[in-house]
Amino acid sequence: MPISTPAPGRPMALEFRSVTKVFPTPSGEDLVAVRDVSFSVNEGEFVAVVGPSGCGKSTLLSMTAGLYQPTEGEVRVSGRPVTRPNAHVGFMLQKDLLLPWRNILSNIEFGLEARGVPRAERRARAMQELRHCQLEGFDRQYPYQLSGGMRQRAALARTLAIDPEIILLDEPFSALDAQTKLLLQNSFARTIAEAGKTTLLITHDLAEAVLMSDRILVLSERPGRVVAEIAVELPHRDAPIRRRLMPEVNAYAAELFRHLRLEERAA
């Protein structure tokens, strides 16, 4: 599949150029995680990636963050090749990974502290993100005192505080109950849209991909290849709860279902 071209006036924030990633195994055989993957993400765009388990979705995130290097091809962030761990990327996982011995404000400051940002500046930025993520009044609480959804909002605040060029989300809502999940999707979508951040979301939830994204990439079974690219032409990307009420959401999810060939794989 050719590399997507940026929308007029919107530069590309992320590019994968014919990327293949091969991992060695203890048996000596190579494991090809993804093969010849090419796509781009425009600045400020929210793109979801779906595909079968083990198809290399998380590998794409790790290469964007510079944790892995491609075996072949090139990954570029804001036009720069990614050749080492990338300080311009914020990475959120399924678990919030908050430090239990730090209060919430101190957790949000952690990335800034590690970068040597002066105390007064990092405190101001952390307080700003607390407000953006609707956590005012919880700055002195510790992670164990917050619900799972609130901890994930704190993790998002920590990610936004470092002002990343790209936010990577690796199934951040998968451990939550259905109601909390939808409310948190809505909170994340609004906060990310207000911040204007480019975002790449990995998810197994087809409805979630439709609710939150501007565009969806579908990967094949391993080795992962981009087999479909679907533009989500629905309003309210910053309000998944409003999208959830739109009948078109089911049609998009059904299209993803067909591309993933789930009926054949279940037979």
PDB file of C-alpha atoms in Angstrom:
ATOM      1  CA  MET A   1       0.000   0.000   0.000  1.00  0.00           C
ATOM      2  CA  PRO A   2       1.429   3.440  -0.861  1.00  0.00           C
ATOM      3  CA  ILE A   3       2.288   5.978   1.800  1.00  0.00           C
ATOM      4  CA  SER A   4      -0.632   8.262   2.570  1.00  0.00           C
ATOM      5  CA  THR A   5      -0.104  11.856   1.531  1.00  0.00           C
ATOM      6  CA  PRO A   6      -0.723  14.646   4.027  1.00  0.00           C
ATOM      7  CA  ALA A   7      -3.810  16.791   3.777  1.00  0.00           C
ATOM      8  CA  PRO A   8      -3.142  20.234   2.236  1.00  0.00           C
ATOM      9  CA  GLY A   9      -1.482  22.463   4.799  1.00  0.00           C
ATOM     10  CA  ARG A  10      -0.976  19.591   7.261  1.00  0.00           C
ATOM     11  CA  PRO A  11       2.584  18.213   7.358  1.00  0.00           C
ATOM     12  CA  MET A  12       3.226  14.582   8.125  1.00  0.00           C
ATOM     13  CA  ALA A  13       4.033  13.950  11.786  1.00  0.00           C
ATOM     14  CA  LEU A  14       4.821  10.249  11.360  1.00  0.00           C
ATOM     15  CA  GLU A  15       5.959   8.170   8.390  1.00  0.00           C
ATOM     16  CA  PHE A  16       6.638   4.471   8.010  1.00  0.00           C
ATOM     17  CA  ARG A  17       8.538   3.814   4.800  1.00  0.00           C
ATOM     18  CA  SER A  18       8.574   0.158   3.694  1.00  0.00           C
ATOM     19  CA  VAL A  19       9.274  -1.014   7.247  1.00  0.00           C
ATOM     20  CA  THR A  20      10.016  -4.650   8.050  1.00  0.00           C
ATOM     21  CA  LYS A  21      10.892  -5.811  11.560  1.00  0.00           C
ATOM     22  CA  VAL A  22      12.470  -9.204  12.210  1.00  0.00           C
ATOM     23  CA  PHE A  23      13.158 -10.614  15.683  1.00  0.00           C
ATOM     24  CA  PRO A  24      15.564 -13.501  16.337  1.00  0.00           C
ATOM     25  CA  THR A  25      14.207 -16.433  18.337  1.00  0.00           C
ATOM     26  CA  PRO A  26      15.974 -18.921  20.671  1.00  0.00           C
ATOM     27  CA  SER A  27      15.524 -21.625  18.026  1.00  0.00           C
ATOM     28  CA  GLY A  28      17.542 -19.586  15.557  1.00  0.00           C
ATOM     29  CA  GLU A  29      14.590 -18.955  13.256  1.00  0.00           C
ATOM     30  CA  ASP A  30      13.607 -15.399  12.423  1.00  0.00           C
ATOM     31  CA  LEU A  31      10.190 -14.085  13.480  1.00  0.00           C
ATOM     32  CA  VAL A  32       8.934 -11.479  11.025  1.00  0.00           C
ATOM     33  CA  ALA A  33       6.628  -9.192  13.043  1.00  0.00           C
ATOM     34  CA  VAL A  34       5.689  -6.715  10.284  1.00  0.00           C
ATOM     35  CA  ARG A  35       6.609  -6.668   6.605  1.00  0.00           C
ATOM     36  CA  ASP A  36       6.819  -3.789   4.132  1.00  0.00           C
ATOM     37  CA  VAL A  37       4.582  -1.457   6.155  1.00  0.00           C
ATOM     38  CA  SER A  38       4.094   2.048   4.752  1.00  0.00           C
ATOM     39  CA  PHE A  39       1.734   4.701   6.078  1.00  0.00           C
ATOM     40  CA  SER A  40       1.748   8.249   7.368  1.00  0.00           C
ATOM     41  CA  VAL A  41      -0.065  10.225  10.039  1.00  0.00           C
ATOM     42  CA  ASN A  42      -0.770  13.913   9.512  1.00  0.00           C
ATOM     43  CA  GLU A  43      -0.032  16.487  12.168  1.00  0.00           C
ATOM     44  CA  GLY A  44      -2.945  16.649  14.636  1.00  0.00           C
ATOM     45  CA  GLU A  45      -4.560  13.486  13.229  1.00  0.00           C
ATOM     46  CA  PHE A  46      -5.852  10.612  15.378  1.00  0.00           C
ATOM     47  CA  VAL A  47      -5.201   7.227  13.739  1.00  0.00           C
ATOM     48  CA  ALA A  48      -6.239   3.842  15.128  1.00  0.00           C
ATOM     49  CA  VAL A  49      -4.548   0.545  14.231  1.00  0.00           C
ATOM     50  CA  VAL A  50      -6.469  -2.732  14.446  1.00  0.00           C
ATOM     51  CA  GLY A  51      -5.506  -6.272  13.566  1.00  0.00           C
ATOM     52  CA  PRO A  52      -5.303  -9.842  14.857  1.00  0.00           C
ATOM     53  CA  SER A  53      -3.437 -10.608  18.060  1.00  0.00           C
ATOM     54  CA  GLY A  54       0.287 -10.940  17.398  1.00  0.00           C
ATOM     55  CA  CYS A  55       0.223  -9.055  14.092  1.00  0.00           C
ATOM     56  CA  GLY A  56       2.780  -6.439  15.139  1.00  0.00           C
ATOM     57  CA  LYS A  57       0.588  -3.541  16.287  1.00  0.00           C
ATOM     58  CA  SER A  58       2.633  -2.858  19.426  1.00  0.00           C
ATOM     59  CA  THR A  59       5.830  -3.297  17.412  1.00  0.00           C
ATOM     60  CA  LEU A  60       4.772  -0.302  15.317  1.00  0.00           C
ATOM     61  CA  LEU A  61       4.405   1.790  18.476  1.00  0.00           C
ATOM     62  CA  SER A  62       7.771   0.636  19.815  1.00  0.00           C
ATOM     63  CA  MET A  63       9.494   1.580  16.552  1.00  0.00           C
ATOM     64  CA  THR A  64       7.817   5.003  16.611  1.00  0.00           C
ATOM     65  CA  ALA A  65       9.148   5.490  20.139  1.00  0.00           C
ATOM     66  CA  GLY A  66      12.597   4.335  19.027  1.00  0.00           C
ATOM     67  CA  LEU A  67      12.618   1.319  21.344  1.00  0.00           C
ATOM     68  CA  TYR A  68      13.189  -0.948  18.325  1.00  0.00           C
ATOM     69  CA  GLN A  69      14.878  -0.143  15.022  1.00  0.00           C
ATOM     70  CA  PRO A  70      13.445  -1.416  11.716  1.00  0.00           C
ATOM     71  CA  THR A  71      15.259  -4.319  10.115  1.00  0.00           C
ATOM     72  CA  GLU A  72      14.433  -2.727   6.761  1.00  0.00           C
ATOM     73  CA  GLY A  73      12.905   0.625   5.872  1.00  0.00           C
ATOM     74  CA  GLU A  74      12.661   3.831   7.873  1.00  0.00           C
ATOM     75  CA  VAL A  75      10.490   5.463  10.538  1.00  0.00           C
ATOM     76  CA  ARG A  76      10.377   9.270  10.601  1.00  0.00           C
ATOM     77  CA  VAL A  77       8.838  11.596  13.210  1.00  0.00           C
ATOM     78  CA  SER A  78       8.352  15.217  12.102  1.00  0.00           C
ATOM     79  CA  GLY A  79      10.658  14.522   9.180  1.00  0.00           C
ATOM     80  CA  ARG A  80      13.490  13.160  11.339  1.00  0.00           C
ATOM     81  CA  PRO A  81      14.600   9.503  11.152  1.00  0.00           C
ATOM     82  CA  VAL A  82      14.015   7.645  14.436  1.00  0.00           C
ATOM     83  CA  THR A  83      17.329   6.013  15.310  1.00  0.00           C
ATOM     84  CA  ARG A  84      17.192   5.930  19.127  1.00  0.00           C
ATOM     85  CA  PRO A  85      14.629   6.295  21.958  1.00  0.00           C
ATOM     86  CA  ASN A  86      12.564   9.295  20.948  1.00  0.00           C
ATOM     87  CA  ALA A  87      12.074  12.106  23.483  1.00  0.00           C
ATOM     88  CA  HIS A  88       9.422  13.675  21.213  1.00  0.00           C
ATOM     89  CA  VAL A  89       6.975  10.808  21.763  1.00  0.00           C
ATOM     90  CA  GLY A  90       4.680  10.121  24.733  1.00  0.00           C
ATOM     91  CA  PHE A  91       3.856   6.424  25.299  1.00  0.00           C
ATOM     92  CA  MET A  92       0.835   5.192  27.294  1.00  0.00           C
ATOM     93  CA  LEU A  93       0.309   1.506  28.032  1.00  0.00           C
ATOM     94  CA  GLN A  94      -2.592  -0.595  29.327  1.00  0.00           C
ATOM     95  CA  LYS A  95      -1.365  -0.006  32.890  1.00  0.00           C
ATOM     96  CA  ASP A  96      -0.973   3.542  34.153  1.00  0.00           C
ATOM     97  CA  LEU A  97       2.504   2.814  35.649  1.00  0.00           C
ATOM     98  CA  LEU A  98       2.160   5.631  38.177  1.00  0.00           C
ATOM     99  CA  LEU A  99       4.805   5.556  40.894  1.00  0.00           C
ATOM    100  CA  PRO A 100       3.013   4.501  44.107  1.00  0.00           C
ATOM    101  CA  TRP A 101       5.335   6.485  46.422  1.00  0.00           C
ATOM    102  CA  ARG A 102       4.634   9.782  44.615  1.00  0.00           C
ATOM    103  CA  ASN A 103       1.428  11.787  44.856  1.00  0.00           C
ATOM    104  CA  ILE A 104      -0.464  12.563  41.655  1.00  0.00           C
ATOM    105  CA  LEU A 105       1.085  15.977  41.108  1.00  0.00           C
ATOM    106  CA  SER A 106       4.571  14.563  41.627  1.00  0.00           C
ATOM    107  CA  ASN A 107       3.787  11.713  39.209  1.00  0.00           C
ATOM    108  CA  ILE A 108       2.742  14.204  36.532  1.00  0.00           C
ATOM    109  CA  GLU A 109       5.960  16.148  37.105  1.00  0.00           C
ATOM    110  CA  PHE A 110       8.125  13.034  36.808  1.00  0.00           C
ATOM    111  CA  GLY A 111       8.934  13.245  33.086  1.00  0.00           C
ATOM    112  CA  LEU A 112       9.701  16.950  33.351  1.00  0.00           C
ATOM    113  CA  GLU A 113      11.917  16.310  36.378  1.00  0.00           C
ATOM    114  CA  ALA A 114      13.836  13.666  34.438  1.00  0.00           C
ATOM    115  CA  ARG A 115      14.438  16.238  31.687  1.00  0.00           C
ATOM    116  CA  GLY A 116      15.813  18.782  34.104  1.00  0.00           C
ATOM    117  CA  VAL A 117      12.936  21.255  33.872  1.00  0.00           C
ATOM    118  CA  PRO A 118      13.149  23.779  36.760  1.00  0.00           C
ATOM    119  CA  ARG A 119      10.837  23.098  39.693  1.00  0.00           C
ATOM    120  CA  ALA A 120       8.601  26.156  39.263  1.00  0.00           C
ATOM    121  CA  GLU A 121       8.069  25.488  35.552  1.00  0.00           C
ATOM    122  CA  ARG A 122       7.340  21.793  35.948  1.00  0.00           C
ATOM    123  CA  ARG A 123       4.917  22.498  38.798  1.00  0.00           C
ATOM    124  CA  ALA A 124       3.024  25.034  36.639  1.00  0.00           C
ATOM    125  CA  ARG A 125       2.860  22.651  33.684  1.00  0.00           C
ATOM    126  CA  ALA A 126       1.747  19.753  35.874  1.00  0.00           C
ATOM    127  CA  MET A 127      -1.033  21.837  37.432  1.00  0.00           C
ATOM    128  CA  GLN A 128      -2.171  22.890  33.969  1.00  0.00           C
ATOM    129  CA  GLU A 129      -2.461  19.270  32.828  1.00  0.00           C
ATOM    130  CA  LEU A 130      -4.262  18.343  36.057  1.00  0.00           C
ATOM    131  CA  ARG A 131      -6.948  20.848  35.068  1.00  0.00           C
ATOM    132  CA  HIS A 132      -7.043  19.653  31.449  1.00  0.00           C
ATOM    133  CA  CYS A 133      -7.557  16.063  32.630  1.00  0.00           C
ATOM    134  CA  GLN A 134     -10.211  17.006  35.203  1.00  0.00           C
ATOM    135  CA  LEU A 135      -8.125  16.063  38.229  1.00  0.00           C
ATOM    136  CA  GLU A 136      -8.220  19.339  40.132  1.00  0.00           C
ATOM    137  CA  GLY A 137      -8.284  18.684  43.871  1.00  0.00           C
ATOM    138  CA  PHE A 138      -6.541  15.303  43.547  1.00  0.00           C
ATOM    139  CA  ASP A 139      -2.971  16.597  43.267  1.00  0.00           C
ATOM    140  CA  ARG A 140      -2.036  15.465  46.807  1.00  0.00           C
ATOM    141  CA  GLN A 141      -3.680  12.044  46.531  1.00  0.00           C
ATOM    142  CA  TYR A 142      -1.669   8.884  45.893  1.00  0.00           C
ATOM    143  CA  PRO A 143      -2.376   6.403  43.073  1.00  0.00           C
ATOM    144  CA  TYR A 144      -3.974   3.831  45.414  1.00  0.00           C
ATOM    145  CA  GLN A 145      -6.555   6.462  46.406  1.00  0.00           C
ATOM    146  CA  LEU A 146      -7.826   6.927  42.832  1.00  0.00           C
ATOM    147  CA  SER A 147     -10.075   4.793  40.634  1.00  0.00           C
ATOM    148  CA  GLY A 148      -8.655   3.055  37.565  1.00  0.00           C
ATOM    149  CA  GLY A 149     -10.137   5.691  35.265  1.00  0.00           C
ATOM    150  CA  MET A 150      -8.691   8.547  37.309  1.00  0.00           C
ATOM    151  CA  ARG A 151      -5.265   6.902  37.313  1.00  0.00           C
ATOM    152  CA  GLN A 152      -5.388   6.664  33.525  1.00  0.00           C
ATOM    153  CA  ARG A 153      -6.297  10.364  33.346  1.00  0.00           C
ATOM    154  CA  ALA A 154      -3.295  11.079  35.559  1.00  0.00           C
ATOM    155  CA  ALA A 155      -1.129   9.031  33.195  1.00  0.00           C
ATOM    156  CA  LEU A 156      -2.443  11.096  30.276  1.00  0.00           C
ATOM    157  CA  ALA A 157      -1.671  14.300  32.183  1.00  0.00           C
ATOM    158  CA  ARG A 158       1.884  13.040  32.753  1.00  0.00           C
ATOM    159  CA  THR A 159       2.188  12.309  29.027  1.00  0.00           C
ATOM    160  CA  LEU A 160       0.845  15.710  27.957  1.00  0.00           C
ATOM    161  CA  ALA A 161       3.069  17.549  30.450  1.00  0.00           C
ATOM    162  CA  ILE A 162       6.202  16.693  28.446  1.00  0.00           C
ATOM    163  CA  ASP A 163       4.533  18.251  25.352  1.00  0.00           C
ATOM    164  CA  PRO A 164       5.179  15.309  22.989  1.00  0.00           C
ATOM    165  CA  GLU A 165       4.854  15.648  19.231  1.00  0.00           C
ATOM    166  CA  ILE A 166       3.050  12.283  19.081  1.00  0.00           C
ATOM    167  CA  ILE A 167       1.037  10.372  21.682  1.00  0.00           C
ATOM    168  CA  LEU A 168       1.116   6.575  21.456  1.00  0.00           C
ATOM    169  CA  LEU A 169      -1.765   4.718  23.118  1.00  0.00           C
ATOM    170  CA  ASP A 170      -1.426   0.945  23.553  1.00  0.00           C
ATOM    171  CA  GLU A 171      -4.921  -0.214  24.576  1.00  0.00           C
ATOM    172  CA  PRO A 172      -5.174   2.217  27.506  1.00  0.00           C
ATOM    173  CA  PHE A 173      -8.866   1.415  28.157  1.00  0.00           C
ATOM    174  CA  SER A 174      -8.809  -2.390  27.912  1.00  0.00           C
ATOM    175  CA  ALA A 175      -8.875  -3.063  31.683  1.00  0.00           C
ATOM    176  CA  LEU A 176     -11.894  -0.837  32.396  1.00  0.00           C
ATOM    177  CA  ASP A 177     -15.585  -1.677  32.673  1.00  0.00           C
ATOM    178  CA  ALA A 178     -17.788  -0.626  29.738  1.00  0.00           C
ATOM    179  CA  GLN A 179     -19.244   2.533  31.289  1.00  0.00           C
ATOM    180  CA  THR A 180     -15.926   3.813  32.665  1.00  0.00           C
ATOM    181  CA  LYS A 181     -14.302   2.969  29.341  1.00  0.00           C
ATOM    182  CA  LEU A 182     -16.707   5.129  27.327  1.00  0.00           C
ATOM    183  CA  LEU A 183     -16.425   8.030  29.764  1.00  0.00           C
ATOM    184  CA  LEU A 184     -12.629   7.836  29.672  1.00  0.00           C
ATOM    185  CA  GLN A 185     -12.580   7.585  25.878  1.00  0.00           C
ATOM    186  CA  ASN A 186     -14.618  10.778  25.835  1.00  0.00           C
ATOM    187  CA  SER A 187     -12.295  12.505  28.296  1.00  0.00           C
ATOM    188  CA  PHE A 188      -9.153  11.447  26.405  1.00  0.00           C
ATOM    189  CA  ALA A 189     -10.596  12.429  23.027  1.00  0.00           C
ATOM    190  CA  ARG A 190     -11.571  15.895  24.207  1.00  0.00           C
ATOM    191  CA  THR A 191      -8.255  16.523  25.971  1.00  0.00           C
ATOM    192  CA  ILE A 192      -6.148  15.312  23.031  1.00  0.00           C
ATOM    193  CA  ALA A 193      -8.206  17.340  20.546  1.00  0.00           C
ATOM    194  CA  GLU A 194      -7.848  20.480  22.667  1.00  0.00           C
ATOM    195  CA  ALA A 195      -4.083  19.915  22.847  1.00  0.00           C
ATOM    196  CA  GLY A 196      -3.923  19.329  19.073  1.00  0.00           C
ATOM    197  CA  LYS A 197      -1.766  16.233  19.507  1.00  0.00           C
ATOM    198  CA  THR A 198      -1.038  13.689  16.804  1.00  0.00           C
ATOM    199  CA  THR A 199      -2.125  10.314  18.182  1.00  0.00           C
ATOM    200  CA  LEU A 200      -1.662   6.657  17.256  1.00  0.00           C
ATOM    201  CA  LEU A 201      -3.987   4.210  19.061  1.00  0.00           C
ATOM    202  CA  ILE A 202      -3.617   0.435  19.162  1.00  0.00           C
ATOM    203  CA  THR A 203      -6.865  -1.359  19.974  1.00  0.00           C
ATOM    204  CA  HIS A 204      -8.669  -4.684  19.600  1.00  0.00           C
ATOM    205  CA  ASP A 205     -12.018  -2.915  20.075  1.00  0.00           C
ATOM    206  CA  LEU A 206     -13.429  -2.152  16.617  1.00  0.00           C
ATOM    207  CA  ALA A 207     -16.081   0.234  17.954  1.00  0.00           C
ATOM    208  CA  GLU A 208     -13.405   2.112  19.917  1.00  0.00           C
ATOM    209  CA  ALA A 209     -11.378   2.586  16.733  1.00  0.00           C
ATOM    210  CA  VAL A 210     -14.405   4.131  15.018  1.00  0.00           C
ATOM    211  CA  LEU A 211     -15.407   6.275  17.996  1.00  0.00           C
ATOM    212  CA  MET A 212     -12.005   7.882  18.522  1.00  0.00           C
ATOM    213  CA  SER A 213     -10.204   8.181  15.212  1.00  0.00           C
ATOM    214  CA  ASP A 214     -10.019  10.149  11.987  1.00  0.00           C
ATOM    215  CA  ARG A 215      -8.648   7.126  10.166  1.00  0.00           C
ATOM    216  CA  ILE A 216      -8.166   3.404  10.804  1.00  0.00           C
ATOM    217  CA  LEU A 217      -5.365   1.150   9.546  1.00  0.00           C
ATOM    218  CA  VAL A 218      -6.093  -2.580   9.358  1.00  0.00           C
ATOM    219  CA  LEU A 219      -3.203  -5.033   9.671  1.00  0.00           C
ATOM    220  CA  SER A 220      -3.127  -8.597   8.413  1.00  0.00           C
ATOM    221  CA  GLU A 221      -2.109 -11.617  10.457  1.00  0.00           C
ATOM    222  CA  ARG A 222       1.613 -11.849  11.208  1.00  0.00           C
ATOM    223  CA  PRO A 223       3.703 -10.696   9.528  1.00  0.00           C
ATOM    224  CA  GLY A 224       1.563  -7.591   9.751  1.00  0.00           C
ATOM    225  CA  ARG A 225       0.892  -5.654   6.554  1.00  0.00           C
ATOM    226  CA  VAL A 226      -1.501  -2.760   6.007  1.00  0.00           C
ATOM    227  CA  VAL A 227      -4.414  -4.371   4.157  1.00  0.00           C
ATOM    228  CA  ALA A 228      -6.950  -1.528   4.458  1.00  0.00           C
ATOM    229  CA  GLU A 229      -7.085   2.150   5.318  1.00  0.00           C
ATOM    230  CA  ILE A 230     -10.489   3.579   6.268  1.00  0.00           C
ATOM    231  CA  ALA A 231     -11.309   7.259   6.695  1.00  0.00           C
ATOM    232  CA  VAL A 232     -13.889   7.773   9.463  1.00  0.00           C
ATOM    233  CA  GLU A 233     -16.064  10.488   7.979  1.00  0.00           C
ATOM    234  CA  LEU A 234     -18.093  11.248  11.089  1.00  0.00           C
ATOM    235  CA  PRO A 235     -18.323  14.408  13.201  1.00  0.00           C
ATOM    236  CA  HIS A 236     -17.508  14.652  16.917  1.00  0.00           C
ATOM    237  CA  ARG A 237     -14.080  13.006  16.976  1.00  0.00           C
ATOM    238  CA  ASP A 238     -13.622  14.922  20.238  1.00  0.00           C
ATOM    239  CA  ALA A 239     -16.809  13.413  21.706  1.00  0.00           C
ATOM    240  CA  PRO A 240     -16.993   9.592  21.324  1.00  0.00           C
ATOM    241  CA  ILE A 241     -20.181   9.471  23.408  1.00  0.00           C
ATOM    242  CA  ARG A 242     -21.928  11.543  20.737  1.00  0.00           C
ATOM    243  CA  ARG A 243     -20.491   9.350  17.982  1.00  0.00           C
ATOM    244  CA  ARG A 244     -21.691   6.242  19.824  1.00  0.00           C
ATOM    245  CA  LEU A 245     -25.287   7.334  19.158  1.00  0.00           C
ATOM    246  CA  MET A 246     -24.751   7.525  15.389  1.00  0.00           C
ATOM    247  CA  PRO A 247     -25.994   4.490  13.379  1.00  0.00           C
ATOM    248  CA  GLU A 248     -23.043   4.791  10.986  1.00  0.00           C
ATOM    249  CA  VAL A 249     -20.694   3.542  13.733  1.00  0.00           C
ATOM    250  CA  ASN A 250     -22.012   0.000  13.322  1.00  0.00           C
ATOM    251  CA  ALA A 251     -21.485   0.145   9.563  1.00  0.00           C
ATOM    252  CA  TYR A 252     -17.846   1.140  10.013  1.00  0.00           C
ATOM    253  CA  ALA A 253     -17.334  -1.620  12.597  1.00  0.00           C
ATOM    254  CA  ALA A 254     -18.874  -4.149  10.187  1.00  0.00           C
ATOM    255  CA  GLU A 255     -16.469  -2.995   7.464  1.00  0.00           C
ATOM    256  CA  LEU A 256     -13.540  -3.556   9.813  1.00  0.00           C
ATOM    257  CA  PHE A 257     -14.976  -6.973  10.692  1.00  0.00           C
ATOM    258  CA  ARG A 258     -14.945  -7.916   7.007  1.00  0.00           C
ATOM    259  CA  HIS A 259     -11.388  -6.666   6.442  1.00  0.00           C
ATOM    260  CA  LEU A 260     -10.195  -8.692   9.428  1.00  0.00           C
ATOM    261  CA  ARG A 261     -11.986 -11.779   8.017  1.00  0.00           C
ATOM    262  CA  LEU A 262     -13.223 -12.653  11.463  1.00  0.00           C
ATOM    263  CA  GLU A 263     -15.959 -14.958  10.177  1.00  0.00           C
ATOM    264  CA  GLU A 264     -13.420 -17.072   8.264  1.00  0.00           C
ATOM    265  CA  ARG A 265     -11.074 -17.243  11.252  1.00  0.00           C
ATOM    266  CA  ALA A 266     -13.911 -18.318  13.567  1.00  0.00           C
ATOM    267  CA  ALA A 267     -15.085 -21.097  11.232  1.00  0.00           C
TER     268      ALA A 267
END
